[in-house]
Coordinates of C-alpha atoms and ligand atoms in Angstrom, one line a residue:
M58 CA 148.3 61.6 51.3
H59 CA 145.2 60.2 53.0
Y60 CA 142.7 62.1 51.0
I61 CA 140.5 59.8 48.9
E62 CA 140.1 61.2 45.5
P63 CA 136.5 61.1 44.1
A64 CA 136.3 58.5 41.3
P65 CA 136.7 60.2 37.9
I66 CA 133.6 60.3 35.9
A67 CA 134.2 59.4 32.3
D68 CA 131.8 61.5 30.4
K69 CA 130.2 63.9 32.8
E70 CA 132.1 66.7 34.4
N71 CA 131.3 67.2 38.0
P72 CA 131.7 70.5 39.8
L73 CA 134.6 69.2 42.0
E74 CA 136.5 68.1 38.9
S75 CA 135.8 71.4 37.1
M76 CA 137.0 73.4 40.1
M77 CA 140.1 71.3 40.5
S78 CA 141.1 71.6 36.9
R79 CA 141.0 75.4 37.1
F80 CA 142.9 75.2 40.4
D81 CA 145.6 73.0 38.7
E82 CA 146.0 75.5 35.9
A83 CA 146.3 78.5 38.2
V84 CA 148.8 76.6 40.4
R85 CA 150.9 75.8 37.4
I86 CA 151.1 79.4 36.3
L87 CA 151.8 80.6 39.9
G88 CA 154.5 78.0 40.5
V89 CA 153.1 77.1 43.9
S90 CA 155.1 74.3 45.7
D91 CA 153.8 70.8 45.8
E92 CA 153.3 70.9 49.5
M93 CA 151.1 74.0 49.2
Y94 CA 149.2 72.4 46.4
Q95 CA 148.4 69.4 48.7
I96 CA 147.3 71.8 51.6
L97 CA 145.0 73.8 49.4
K98 CA 143.6 70.7 47.7
V99 CA 142.3 68.9 50.7
P100 CA 139.3 70.3 52.7
A101 CA 140.3 71.2 56.3
R102 CA 137.2 69.5 57.7
Q103 CA 134.2 67.5 56.4
V104 CA 131.3 66.8 58.7
I105 CA 128.4 64.4 57.8
V106 CA 125.4 64.2 60.1
G107 CA 122.3 62.0 60.1
L108 CA 119.1 64.0 60.8
P109 CA 116.0 62.2 61.7
V110 CA 113.0 64.5 61.2
T111 CA 109.3 63.9 61.9
M112 CA 107.4 64.7 58.7
D113 CA 103.8 66.1 58.7
N114 CA 102.5 62.6 58.0
G115 CA 103.9 61.5 61.4
K116 CA 106.7 59.4 59.8
I117 CA 110.3 59.9 60.5
E118 CA 112.6 60.6 57.6
V119 CA 116.4 60.6 57.9
F120 CA 118.3 63.2 56.0
E121 CA 122.0 63.4 55.5
G122 CA 123.5 66.9 56.3
Y123 CA 127.0 68.0 55.2
R124 CA 129.3 70.9 56.2
V125 CA 132.6 71.1 54.5
I126 CA 135.1 73.7 55.7
H127 CA 137.6 73.9 52.9
S128 CA 140.0 76.4 54.6
T129 CA 140.3 78.6 57.6
I130 CA 143.7 80.1 56.5
L131 CA 142.2 83.5 55.8
G132 CA 139.7 83.5 58.7
P133 CA 136.6 81.6 59.9
G134 CA 134.8 79.3 57.5
K135 CA 132.1 81.2 55.5
G136 CA 129.5 79.9 53.1
G137 CA 125.9 79.1 52.5
I138 CA 123.7 76.1 53.2
R139 CA 122.0 74.5 50.2
F140 CA 118.7 72.6 50.4
D141 CA 118.3 70.9 47.1
P142 CA 117.5 67.3 45.9
A143 CA 120.8 67.2 43.9
V144 CA 123.1 68.0 46.9
T145 CA 126.0 65.6 47.2
L146 CA 129.2 65.6 49.3
D147 CA 131.3 66.2 46.1
E148 CA 129.2 69.2 45.2
V149 CA 129.5 70.7 48.7
R150 CA 133.3 70.1 48.6
A151 CA 133.5 72.1 45.4
L152 CA 131.2 74.8 46.6
A153 CA 133.3 75.1 49.9
A154 CA 136.5 75.5 47.9
W155 CA 134.9 78.1 45.7
M156 CA 134.0 80.1 48.8
T157 CA 137.7 80.1 49.9
W158 CA 138.7 81.5 46.5
K159 CA 135.7 83.9 46.4
C160 CA 136.5 85.5 49.8
A161 CA 140.1 85.9 48.8
V162 CA 139.2 87.5 45.5
V163 CA 137.1 90.2 47.2
D164 CA 139.6 90.5 50.0
I165 CA 137.5 89.7 53.0
P166 CA 138.9 87.9 56.1
F167 CA 137.0 84.6 55.8
G168 CA 137.9 81.1 54.8
G169 CA 135.6 78.9 52.7
A170 CA 132.9 76.5 53.7
K171 CA 129.6 75.2 52.5
G172 CA 126.8 73.1 53.8
G173 CA 124.0 71.1 52.2
I174 CA 121.2 68.7 52.7
A175 CA 119.7 66.6 49.9
C176 CA 116.0 67.4 50.3
N177 CA 113.3 69.1 48.2
P178 CA 112.1 72.4 49.8
R179 CA 109.4 72.7 47.1
N180 CA 107.6 69.6 48.6
M181 CA 108.2 70.4 52.2
S182 CA 105.9 72.4 54.6
A183 CA 107.3 75.3 56.7
G184 CA 107.1 73.0 59.7
E185 CA 109.2 70.3 58.1
M186 CA 111.7 72.8 56.9
E187 CA 112.0 74.3 60.4
R188 CA 112.5 70.9 62.0
L189 CA 115.1 70.0 59.4
M190 CA 117.0 73.2 59.8
R191 CA 116.9 73.1 63.6
A192 CA 118.1 69.5 63.6
Y193 CA 121.0 70.5 61.3
A194 CA 121.9 73.5 63.4
S195 CA 121.8 71.5 66.6
A196 CA 124.0 68.7 65.1
M197 CA 126.5 71.4 63.9
Q198 CA 126.5 73.5 67.1
D199 CA 130.2 72.7 67.7
I200 CA 131.2 73.4 64.1
F201 CA 129.4 76.7 63.7
G202 CA 130.4 79.8 65.6
P203 CA 131.0 83.5 64.8
D204 CA 134.8 83.0 65.0
K205 CA 134.7 79.4 63.6
D206 CA 132.3 78.9 60.7
I207 CA 129.5 81.3 59.7
P208 CA 126.8 79.9 57.4
A209 CA 124.4 81.9 55.1
P210 CA 121.7 81.3 52.6
D211 CA 122.2 79.4 49.4
M212 CA 119.9 77.6 47.0
G213 CA 116.7 76.6 48.7
T214 CA 117.3 78.6 51.9
G215 CA 116.8 82.2 52.9
P216 CA 116.4 84.6 55.8
R217 CA 113.6 82.4 57.4
E218 CA 116.0 79.4 57.6
M219 CA 118.8 81.6 58.9
A220 CA 116.6 82.8 61.7
W221 CA 115.9 79.2 62.8
L222 CA 119.6 78.4 62.6
M223 CA 120.5 81.5 64.7
D224 CA 117.9 80.7 67.2
E225 CA 118.8 77.1 67.6
Y226 CA 122.5 77.9 67.9
S227 CA 121.8 80.6 70.4
K228 CA 119.7 78.2 72.5
S229 CA 122.5 75.6 72.5
K230 CA 125.0 78.2 73.7
G231 CA 122.7 79.8 76.2
M232 CA 123.1 83.3 74.7
T233 CA 121.9 85.2 71.7
T234 CA 124.6 85.1 69.0
H235 CA 123.7 87.2 66.0
G236 CA 127.1 86.8 64.3
V237 CA 126.9 83.0 63.9
V238 CA 125.0 83.4 60.6
T239 CA 124.5 86.0 57.9
G240 CA 121.6 86.6 55.6
K241 CA 119.2 86.9 58.6
P242 CA 116.0 88.9 58.6
L243 CA 116.6 92.6 59.4
V244 CA 115.0 92.4 62.8
L245 CA 117.3 89.7 63.9
G246 CA 120.5 91.5 63.1
G247 CA 120.4 91.1 59.3
S248 CA 121.9 93.8 57.1
L249 CA 120.3 96.2 54.8
G250 CA 121.3 95.5 51.2
R251 CA 122.0 91.8 51.8
P252 CA 119.0 90.4 49.8
E253 CA 120.1 92.2 46.6
A254 CA 123.9 92.0 47.3
T255 CA 124.7 89.1 45.0
G256 CA 122.6 90.7 42.2
R257 CA 124.3 94.0 42.8
G258 CA 127.7 92.4 42.4
V259 CA 126.6 90.8 39.2
M260 CA 125.4 94.2 37.9
V261 CA 128.7 95.9 38.9
T262 CA 130.9 93.2 37.3
A263 CA 128.7 93.1 34.2
L264 CA 129.0 96.9 33.8
S265 CA 132.8 96.7 34.2
G266 CA 132.9 93.9 31.6
M267 CA 130.8 96.0 29.2
E268 CA 133.2 98.9 29.6
K269 CA 136.1 96.6 28.6
L270 CA 134.3 95.3 25.5
G271 CA 133.0 98.8 24.5
I272 CA 129.3 97.8 25.1
N273 CA 127.0 100.7 25.9
P274 CA 124.9 99.6 29.0
Y275 CA 122.0 101.6 27.6
K276 CA 122.0 99.5 24.5
A277 CA 123.0 96.2 26.0
T278 CA 120.7 93.2 25.8
V279 CA 120.7 90.6 28.5
A280 CA 119.4 87.0 29.1
V281 CA 119.1 85.7 32.6
Q282 CA 118.8 82.0 33.4
G283 CA 117.3 81.5 36.9
F284 CA 114.9 84.0 38.4
G285 CA 115.6 83.4 42.1
N286 CA 117.2 85.9 44.4
V287 CA 120.4 86.3 42.3
G288 CA 118.9 86.4 38.8
S289 CA 116.0 88.6 39.6
W290 CA 118.0 91.2 41.4
A291 CA 120.7 91.2 38.7
A292 CA 118.0 91.7 36.1
K293 CA 116.3 94.5 38.0
L294 CA 119.5 96.4 38.7
L295 CA 120.8 96.1 35.1
T296 CA 117.4 97.4 33.8
E297 CA 117.8 100.3 36.2
K298 CA 121.2 101.0 34.4
G299 CA 119.3 101.1 31.1
S300 CA 120.0 97.6 29.8
K301 CA 117.2 95.5 28.2
V302 CA 116.5 92.0 29.6
L303 CA 115.1 90.0 26.7
A304 CA 114.7 86.7 28.4
I305 CA 114.4 85.2 31.9
S306 CA 113.7 81.6 33.1
D307 CA 112.9 79.5 36.1
I308 CA 111.9 76.0 36.8
S309 CA 108.6 76.6 34.9
G310 CA 110.4 77.5 31.7
A311 CA 111.9 80.4 29.8
Y312 CA 110.2 83.7 28.8
F313 CA 111.2 86.0 25.9
N314 CA 110.2 89.5 24.9
E315 CA 112.2 91.2 22.2
N316 CA 111.2 94.6 23.5
G317 CA 112.5 93.8 26.9
I318 CA 110.8 92.3 29.9
N319 CA 109.4 94.5 32.6
I320 CA 111.4 93.0 35.4
N321 CA 109.4 94.7 38.3
E322 CA 106.3 93.2 36.8
A323 CA 107.9 89.8 36.5
I324 CA 109.1 89.9 40.2
S325 CA 105.7 90.9 41.4
Y326 CA 104.1 88.2 39.4
R327 CA 106.5 85.6 40.7
D328 CA 106.0 86.7 44.3
S329 CA 102.2 86.5 44.0
N330 CA 102.4 83.1 42.2
N331 CA 104.1 80.9 44.8
G332 CA 107.6 81.9 43.6
S333 CA 107.0 80.7 40.0
L334 CA 106.8 82.5 36.6
E335 CA 104.4 79.9 35.3
G336 CA 101.6 81.9 33.4
F337 CA 103.6 85.1 33.2
I338 CA 102.1 87.1 30.3
G339 CA 104.7 89.9 30.0
A340 CA 106.7 87.6 27.6
S341 CA 106.2 84.6 25.4
K342 CA 107.4 81.2 26.3
M343 CA 110.5 79.7 24.7
V344 CA 112.4 76.5 24.9
A345 CA 114.3 76.7 28.2
E346 CA 117.8 75.7 27.0
D347 CA 117.6 78.0 24.0
L348 CA 117.8 81.0 26.4
L349 CA 121.5 80.2 26.7
F350 CA 122.0 80.5 22.9
L351 CA 120.3 83.9 22.4
D352 CA 122.1 86.5 20.5
V353 CA 122.4 89.0 23.4
D354 CA 125.3 91.0 24.7
V355 CA 125.3 89.5 28.2
L356 CA 124.3 86.1 29.4
I357 CA 123.8 85.6 33.1
P358 CA 123.5 82.0 34.2
A359 CA 122.1 82.4 37.7
A360 CA 120.6 79.0 38.4
R361 CA 123.0 76.1 39.1
E362 CA 126.2 74.3 38.2
D363 CA 127.2 72.9 34.8
V364 CA 124.7 74.4 32.5
I365 CA 127.3 75.5 30.0
T366 CA 129.2 72.4 29.1
A367 CA 131.4 71.0 26.3
K368 CA 128.1 69.9 24.7
N369 CA 126.5 73.3 24.2
A370 CA 129.3 76.0 24.7
D371 CA 129.8 76.2 20.9
K372 CA 126.2 77.5 20.5
I373 CA 126.6 80.5 22.8
K374 CA 126.3 83.8 21.0
A375 CA 126.6 86.2 23.9
K376 CA 129.6 88.5 24.0
M377 CA 129.9 88.2 27.7
I378 CA 128.9 85.7 30.4
V379 CA 128.5 86.9 34.0
E380 CA 128.2 84.0 36.4
G381 CA 125.6 84.6 39.0
A382 CA 125.5 81.0 39.9
N383 CA 128.4 79.0 41.3
G384 CA 130.0 76.8 38.7
P385 CA 127.6 77.3 35.8
T386 CA 130.4 76.7 33.3
S387 CA 132.3 73.4 33.2
A388 CA 136.1 73.4 32.7
K389 CA 135.8 71.8 29.3
A390 CA 133.3 74.5 28.2
D391 CA 135.9 77.2 29.3
V392 CA 138.2 76.1 26.5
I393 CA 135.5 76.5 23.9
L394 CA 134.3 79.9 25.2
N395 CA 137.9 81.2 25.3
A396 CA 138.5 80.1 21.7
K397 CA 135.3 82.0 20.7
G398 CA 136.6 85.1 22.4
I399 CA 133.7 85.3 24.9
L400 CA 134.5 87.2 28.0
A401 CA 133.5 85.0 31.0
I402 CA 133.4 86.9 34.3
P403 CA 133.8 84.0 36.7
D404 CA 131.5 83.0 39.6
I405 CA 134.2 83.6 42.3
L406 CA 134.2 87.3 41.2
A407 CA 130.8 87.9 39.7
N408 CA 128.7 86.5 42.5
A409 CA 130.9 87.6 45.4
G410 CA 128.6 90.6 46.3
G411 CA 126.6 88.3 48.5
V412 CA 129.4 87.2 50.7
T413 CA 130.8 90.7 50.7
V414 CA 127.6 92.1 52.3
S415 CA 127.5 89.0 54.5
Y416 CA 130.9 90.2 55.8
F417 CA 129.4 93.7 56.4
E418 CA 126.5 92.0 58.3
W419 CA 129.0 90.1 60.5
V420 CA 130.9 93.3 61.2
Q421 CA 127.7 95.1 62.2
N422 CA 126.7 92.2 64.4
R423 CA 130.1 92.3 66.1
M424 CA 129.9 96.1 66.5
G425 CA 126.3 96.0 67.7
F426 CA 125.6 98.8 65.3
K427 CA 123.6 99.2 62.1
W428 CA 125.0 100.8 58.9
E429 CA 122.8 102.7 56.5
L430 CA 121.9 101.3 53.1
D431 CA 123.9 103.8 51.0
R432 CA 127.1 103.0 53.0
I433 CA 126.6 99.2 52.4
N434 CA 125.8 99.6 48.7
R435 CA 128.8 102.0 48.1
R436 CA 131.2 99.6 49.9
C437 CA 129.8 96.6 48.1
E438 CA 130.1 98.3 44.7
R439 CA 133.6 99.5 45.5
A440 CA 134.8 96.0 46.6
L441 CA 133.4 94.4 43.5
K442 CA 134.9 97.0 41.1
N443 CA 138.3 96.8 42.8
A444 CA 138.2 93.0 42.6
F445 CA 137.2 93.2 38.9
D446 CA 140.0 95.6 38.1
N447 CA 142.6 93.3 39.9
V448 CA 141.4 90.2 38.1
Y449 CA 141.4 92.0 34.8
E450 CA 144.9 93.3 35.3
I451 CA 146.2 89.8 36.2
S452 CA 144.5 88.3 33.2
Q453 CA 146.2 90.8 30.9
K454 CA 149.6 90.3 32.6
H455 CA 149.6 86.5 32.3
G456 CA 147.6 86.3 29.1
V457 CA 144.9 84.1 30.8
S458 CA 141.2 84.1 31.1
M459 CA 139.5 86.1 33.9
R460 CA 138.7 82.9 35.6
I461 CA 142.2 81.7 35.8
A462 CA 143.3 85.2 36.8
A463 CA 140.8 85.1 39.7
Y464 CA 142.2 81.7 40.8
I465 CA 145.7 83.0 40.6
I466 CA 144.9 86.0 42.9
A467 CA 143.0 83.8 45.3
I468 CA 145.5 81.0 45.5
D469 CA 148.4 83.4 45.8
K470 CA 146.7 85.2 48.7
V471 CA 145.9 82.0 50.6
A472 CA 149.3 80.5 50.0
T473 CA 151.1 83.7 51.2
T474 CA 148.9 83.8 54.3
Y475 CA 149.7 80.2 55.0
K476 CA 153.4 80.9 54.8
Y477 CA 153.1 83.6 57.5
R478 CA 150.9 81.5 59.7
G479 CA 153.0 78.4 59.3
G480 CA 152.0 74.7 59.8
Y481 CA 153.2 71.8 61.9
Ligands
LIG772 N1 125.7 81.3 49.2 C1 126.3 82.5 48.8 C2 127.5 82.3 47.9 O1 127.6 81.2 47.3 C3 126.6 83.5 50.0 C4 127.6 83.0 51.0 C5 127.7 83.9 52.2 O2 127.2 84.9 52.2 O3 128.4 83.4 53.1 O4 128.3 83.1 47.7

């Protein structure tokens, strides 16, 4: 074993540790061999690049860029690129492994990968962002490829950044290569339905969960932490199904309205206000963390990792948690939530709508053909519903949480595929 384990952190749970402890539990239940355990535990490839970028003030700043390909057993690496001040290699490793399990849970032929750069997009101009993304794409030109590793948006990046990446990669290869990245603008080979896909998956899995718990979606109350792409679409689509979103939040704070927030108004306000809800008058302000403890049917953490931890899990009153973000619940919090009987629909299932439609985008790019929106939405919803049903069935069969059931399905699929492919 040449893999250097990250040093254990005494008090704080980090995302990699949280991911590994669920992995360990699922592996124990599955009875996977020790060799397989080692194979799935170690990322296949980890690339670190230094990126000198000229900032608008004329000074050069050097950023560190990461790309971790956790596994290519099921297919080319797949996963987003995160631009966020808190990015670390450990976090990217955890997110890359989550992508492997996520793709396996929704049964799409991709492995798992993730990229990241520690930077603050909120303080960067469009020009600085462009130079940083192009430098990263150029440094990764031999890592990325439509049959090797296919990036996509994640926190802090979107269609604009994907267009720069696609352009830079295409230039380096001397040919236009649409399929190297997903989440592109429509005119550049992006897919209809991709922007709302993650939120759509959250909506589908939330409705499936409500059905299991006997909650009527027309009477359901919802709180959404994080009003970015995932949270706002999930809120919008759930309101369209009749549910009432009582609270939303973003970096500017949390907003509460007991009669239900008009989500379309909140989205328009955010879009006309530099991406922030600051000053939104359709709800009153509340203490941000208290949003997590509201007495609602459905809590949707759609911001970042480790917001529900051993320190606060006991205060959660929601009947169901649907994880729009990756890794919002720590492994220690899982134990508390399970004991309280709260149904947690795990990230690798709940937010898999995004990568599912990324897969459709990649298929369309390879076909050189565009699908219509209703076909995409139908297939996305079917994929997520099937995945939910499979995970639920396994959770019943083994008497485990939906999270562990999702890991069991994913690890079993990857391990079985590895056996067929073979190693050295
Ligand atoms: N960043 C998204 C996720 O975490 C999307 C990944 C993709 O479409 O490849 O699932």
